[in-house]
Short mmCIF file of C-alpha atoms in Angstrom, two decimals:
data_model
loop_
_atom_site.label_atom_id
_atom_site.label_comp_id
_atom_site.label_asym_id
_atom_site.label_seq_id
_atom_site.Cartn_x
_atom_site.Cartn_y
_atom_site.Cartn_z
CA ASP A 1 0.00 0.00 0.00
CA ALA A 2 1.11 3.53 -0.76
CA LYS A 3 2.12 5.41 2.37
CA THR A 4 1.28 8.84 1.03
CA THR A 5 -1.80 10.98 0.46
CA GLN A 6 -1.99 13.52 -2.36
CA PRO A 7 -4.82 15.64 -3.77
CA PRO A 8 -6.17 14.02 -6.94
CA SER A 9 -5.78 17.15 -9.06
CA MET A 10 -4.51 20.73 -9.04
CA ASP A 11 -4.40 23.67 -11.40
CA CYS A 12 -1.60 26.19 -11.75
CA ALA A 13 -1.21 29.19 -14.06
CA GLU A 14 1.67 29.09 -16.48
CA GLY A 15 4.68 30.98 -15.14
CA ARG A 16 3.60 30.69 -11.53
CA ALA A 17 5.06 28.35 -8.94
CA ALA A 18 3.29 25.02 -8.64
CA ASN A 19 3.22 23.71 -5.08
CA LEU A 20 2.24 20.06 -4.82
CA PRO A 21 1.55 18.76 -1.30
CA CYS A 22 2.05 15.26 0.02
CA ASN A 23 1.09 13.83 3.37
CA HIS A 24 3.15 10.98 4.81
CA SER A 25 2.21 11.05 8.46
CA THR A 26 3.45 7.52 9.21
CA ILE A 27 6.92 8.02 7.74
CA SER A 28 9.72 6.43 9.71
CA GLY A 29 13.20 7.75 10.36
CA ASN A 30 14.94 5.82 7.61
CA GLU A 31 12.42 6.48 4.87
CA TYR A 32 13.09 8.88 2.05
CA VAL A 33 10.55 10.96 0.17
CA TYR A 34 10.72 10.61 -3.60
CA TRP A 35 8.89 12.47 -6.32
CA TYR A 36 8.26 11.21 -9.84
CA ARG A 37 6.10 12.56 -12.62
CA GLN A 38 4.44 10.95 -15.59
CA ILE A 39 3.70 12.95 -18.69
CA HIS A 40 0.93 11.56 -20.85
CA SER A 41 1.95 8.45 -22.86
CA GLN A 42 5.38 8.29 -21.26
CA GLY A 43 6.93 6.29 -18.41
CA PRO A 44 7.40 7.99 -15.03
CA GLN A 45 10.42 10.23 -14.61
CA TYR A 46 12.37 10.78 -11.40
CA ILE A 47 12.34 14.37 -10.14
CA ILE A 48 13.93 14.61 -6.71
CA HIS A 49 14.23 12.92 -3.34
CA GLY A 50 15.12 13.86 0.24
CA LEU A 51 15.35 12.58 3.79
CA LYS A 52 14.87 15.59 6.08
CA ASN A 53 16.66 18.55 4.56
CA ASN A 54 15.20 20.63 1.79
CA GLU A 55 16.55 19.71 -1.61
CA THR A 56 16.79 21.55 -4.92
CA ASN A 57 17.85 20.49 -8.38
CA GLU A 58 17.38 21.80 -11.90
CA MET A 59 13.81 20.53 -12.04
CA ALA A 60 12.30 21.33 -8.67
CA SER A 61 12.62 21.97 -4.95
CA LEU A 62 11.51 19.64 -2.20
CA ILE A 63 10.47 21.07 1.14
CA ILE A 64 10.06 18.56 3.98
CA THR A 65 8.47 19.70 7.24
CA GLU A 66 10.49 19.43 10.40
CA ASP A 67 8.39 16.55 11.72
CA ARG A 68 8.70 14.89 8.26
CA LYS A 69 4.97 14.15 8.16
CA SER A 70 4.45 16.12 4.97
CA SER A 71 6.34 17.61 2.06
CA THR A 72 5.82 19.96 -0.86
CA LEU A 73 7.24 19.71 -4.34
CA ILE A 74 7.76 23.13 -5.88
CA LEU A 75 8.06 23.76 -9.61
CA PRO A 76 9.25 27.36 -9.53
CA HIS A 77 8.03 28.56 -12.93
CA ALA A 78 5.51 26.10 -14.30
CA THR A 79 5.22 25.65 -18.05
CA LEU A 80 2.68 23.76 -20.15
CA ARG A 81 5.20 20.92 -20.40
CA ASP A 82 4.86 20.39 -16.64
CA THR A 83 1.32 19.11 -17.12
CA ALA A 84 1.59 15.57 -15.73
CA VAL A 85 0.67 13.23 -12.89
CA TYR A 86 3.01 13.76 -9.94
CA TYR A 87 3.70 10.91 -7.55
CA CYS A 88 5.00 11.25 -4.02
CA ILE A 89 6.58 8.03 -2.75
CA VAL A 90 8.00 7.05 0.62
CA ARG A 91 10.71 4.47 0.42
CA GLU A 92 12.95 2.91 3.04
CA VAL A 93 16.69 2.72 2.57
CA GLY A 94 17.43 -0.81 1.43
CA ASP A 95 13.91 -1.37 0.12
CA ASP A 96 14.23 -1.79 -3.60
CA LYS A 97 10.53 -1.86 -4.37
CA ILE A 98 8.85 1.34 -5.55
CA ILE A 99 5.16 1.51 -4.74
CA PHE A 100 3.15 4.24 -6.48
CA GLY A 101 -0.02 5.82 -5.16
CA LYS A 102 -2.61 7.60 -7.28
CA GLY A 103 -0.65 10.85 -7.56
CA THR A 104 -1.78 14.40 -8.32
CA ARG A 105 -2.81 15.36 -11.83
CA LEU A 106 -1.36 18.84 -12.35
CA HIS A 107 -2.90 21.01 -15.05
CA ILE A 108 -0.90 24.03 -16.15
CA LEU A 109 -3.27 26.67 -17.49
CA PRO A 110 -2.12 29.04 -20.25
CA ASP B 1 21.86 8.59 -20.29
CA VAL B 2 20.24 5.44 -18.98
CA LYS B 3 18.06 3.77 -21.52
CA VAL B 4 15.32 1.30 -20.75
CA THR B 5 13.93 -0.18 -23.92
CA GLN B 6 10.73 -2.16 -24.22
CA SER B 7 10.50 -4.35 -27.27
CA SER B 8 7.09 -3.20 -28.47
CA ARG B 9 5.08 0.00 -28.09
CA TYR B 10 1.81 -1.63 -29.07
CA LEU B 11 0.85 -5.31 -29.07
CA VAL B 12 -2.38 -7.15 -29.87
CA LYS B 13 -2.72 -10.77 -28.80
CA ARG B 14 -5.50 -13.33 -28.67
CA THR B 15 -6.98 -14.83 -25.53
CA GLY B 16 -5.04 -17.91 -24.48
CA GLU B 17 -1.83 -16.95 -26.25
CA LYS B 18 1.49 -16.99 -24.43
CA VAL B 19 2.85 -13.45 -24.47
CA PHE B 20 6.38 -12.25 -23.85
CA LEU B 21 7.13 -8.63 -23.03
CA GLU B 22 10.82 -7.84 -23.19
CA CYS B 23 12.77 -5.10 -21.46
CA VAL B 24 16.44 -4.23 -21.80
CA GLN B 25 18.48 -1.69 -19.84
CA ASP B 26 21.94 -0.50 -20.76
CA MET B 27 23.37 0.78 -17.46
CA ASP B 28 24.28 -2.41 -15.61
CA HIS B 29 21.49 -1.86 -13.09
CA GLU B 30 20.87 -4.46 -10.42
CA ASN B 31 17.12 -3.97 -10.10
CA MET B 32 14.44 -4.30 -12.73
CA PHE B 33 10.69 -3.93 -12.38
CA TRP B 34 7.46 -4.65 -14.23
CA TYR B 35 4.36 -2.55 -13.60
CA ARG B 36 0.96 -2.34 -15.18
CA GLN B 37 -1.03 0.85 -15.36
CA ASP B 38 -4.79 1.05 -15.66
CA PRO B 39 -7.11 4.07 -15.50
CA GLY B 40 -8.21 4.75 -11.95
CA LEU B 41 -5.84 2.15 -10.50
CA GLY B 42 -2.50 3.82 -11.14
CA LEU B 43 0.78 1.98 -11.40
CA ARG B 44 0.84 -1.44 -9.77
CA LEU B 45 3.94 -3.54 -9.27
CA ILE B 46 3.76 -7.01 -10.81
CA TYR B 47 7.25 -8.38 -10.19
CA PHE B 48 10.71 -7.11 -9.56
CA SER B 49 14.16 -8.63 -9.79
CA TYR B 50 17.16 -7.63 -7.72
CA ASP B 51 19.70 -9.84 -9.45
CA VAL B 52 20.05 -12.35 -12.25
CA LYS B 53 17.66 -15.25 -11.68
CA MET B 54 16.29 -13.55 -8.56
CA LYS B 55 12.74 -12.30 -8.43
CA GLU B 56 10.16 -11.15 -5.96
CA LYS B 57 6.40 -10.84 -6.32
CA GLY B 58 4.86 -7.43 -6.33
CA ASP B 59 1.28 -6.54 -5.52
CA ILE B 60 -0.41 -8.29 -8.46
CA PRO B 61 1.67 -11.27 -9.66
CA GLU B 62 -1.26 -13.55 -10.48
CA GLY B 63 -1.35 -14.58 -14.11
CA TYR B 64 2.23 -13.43 -14.73
CA SER B 65 5.72 -14.85 -14.50
CA VAL B 66 9.11 -13.31 -15.15
CA SER B 67 12.53 -14.33 -16.34
CA ARG B 68 15.89 -12.71 -15.80
CA GLU B 69 18.64 -14.83 -17.33
CA LYS B 70 20.94 -11.88 -18.03
CA LYS B 71 21.43 -8.75 -16.00
CA GLU B 72 20.30 -6.39 -18.74
CA ARG B 73 17.13 -8.19 -19.73
CA PHE B 74 13.90 -8.74 -17.80
CA SER B 75 10.98 -10.51 -19.43
CA LEU B 76 7.35 -10.53 -18.37
CA ILE B 77 5.41 -13.60 -19.42
CA LEU B 78 1.67 -13.99 -19.66
CA GLU B 79 1.26 -17.76 -19.75
CA SER B 80 -2.28 -17.63 -21.12
CA ALA B 81 -3.36 -14.11 -21.94
CA SER B 82 -6.80 -12.98 -20.84
CA THR B 83 -8.81 -9.89 -21.67
CA ASN B 84 -8.35 -8.53 -18.14
CA GLN B 85 -4.64 -8.31 -18.84
CA THR B 86 -5.25 -5.63 -21.43
CA SER B 87 -3.21 -2.78 -20.01
CA MET B 88 -0.18 -0.52 -20.31
CA TYR B 89 2.92 -2.36 -19.12
CA LEU B 90 5.92 -0.41 -17.90
CA CYS B 91 9.41 -1.68 -17.25
CA ALA B 92 11.91 0.10 -15.01
CA SER B 93 15.42 -0.35 -13.71
CA SER B 94 17.46 1.09 -10.86
CA LEU B 95 21.05 0.84 -9.77
CA GLY B 96 20.27 -0.91 -6.49
CA ALA B 97 20.10 0.05 -2.84
CA GLY B 98 16.84 1.52 -1.71
CA TYR B 99 17.42 5.18 -2.31
CA THR B 100 18.34 5.46 -5.95
CA GLU B 101 16.15 6.70 -8.75
CA ALA B 102 14.42 4.37 -11.17
CA PHE B 103 14.36 4.78 -14.94
CA PHE B 104 11.31 3.77 -16.92
CA GLY B 105 10.74 2.58 -20.44
CA GLN B 106 8.11 4.06 -22.72
CA GLY B 107 5.63 1.31 -22.03
CA THR B 108 3.91 -1.42 -24.03
CA ARG B 109 0.20 -1.09 -24.60
CA LEU B 110 -1.09 -4.65 -24.73
CA THR B 111 -4.55 -5.44 -25.99
CA VAL B 112 -5.87 -8.97 -25.54
CA VAL B 113 -8.82 -9.77 -27.77
#
């Protein structure tokens, strides 16, 4: 079973920051938070992951709350190409399986 | 760049046929995965393999088997295809250890008629 809860869908205006929330209230100390996205008709693509510190890469930023029970993926300047389903995944170090939940369908509005 | 290649993008098979879906990765990854994706149900793990000849059942292994004779190749086998196995099938690979990213193929859309 997926260990995360995400809103089923969100809208964001093009050029604005898209903030995608994820709840993982039962996360344990050795579990990482991963984010993937799936653009229509393609396989999922890794975006970012983190343990407890905030992380940033060329695609996005990941903000994890101090108690680690929730996180937010931030796409700083959303474009139409960011329209996709975004998956938040909790995964333990040493656990090779990746279990996807339902994700959030993000619509970028022109 | 890591490449995960699935042998077919679209496939149509008849009920009762034995179906092989092939996946090849070119980055010497330890782990390989097979998922199916259906509307409203999301991505569900069928099987994964963490080494040659090693496999572990995922959430929905019934009706499927897998083969991993070489590190780079992971095959999903439908012994006797049924219409409820019509789906998008996605293969993935990852380097190993629990915290590395996974790379996905483009998917095979299988229709069983």
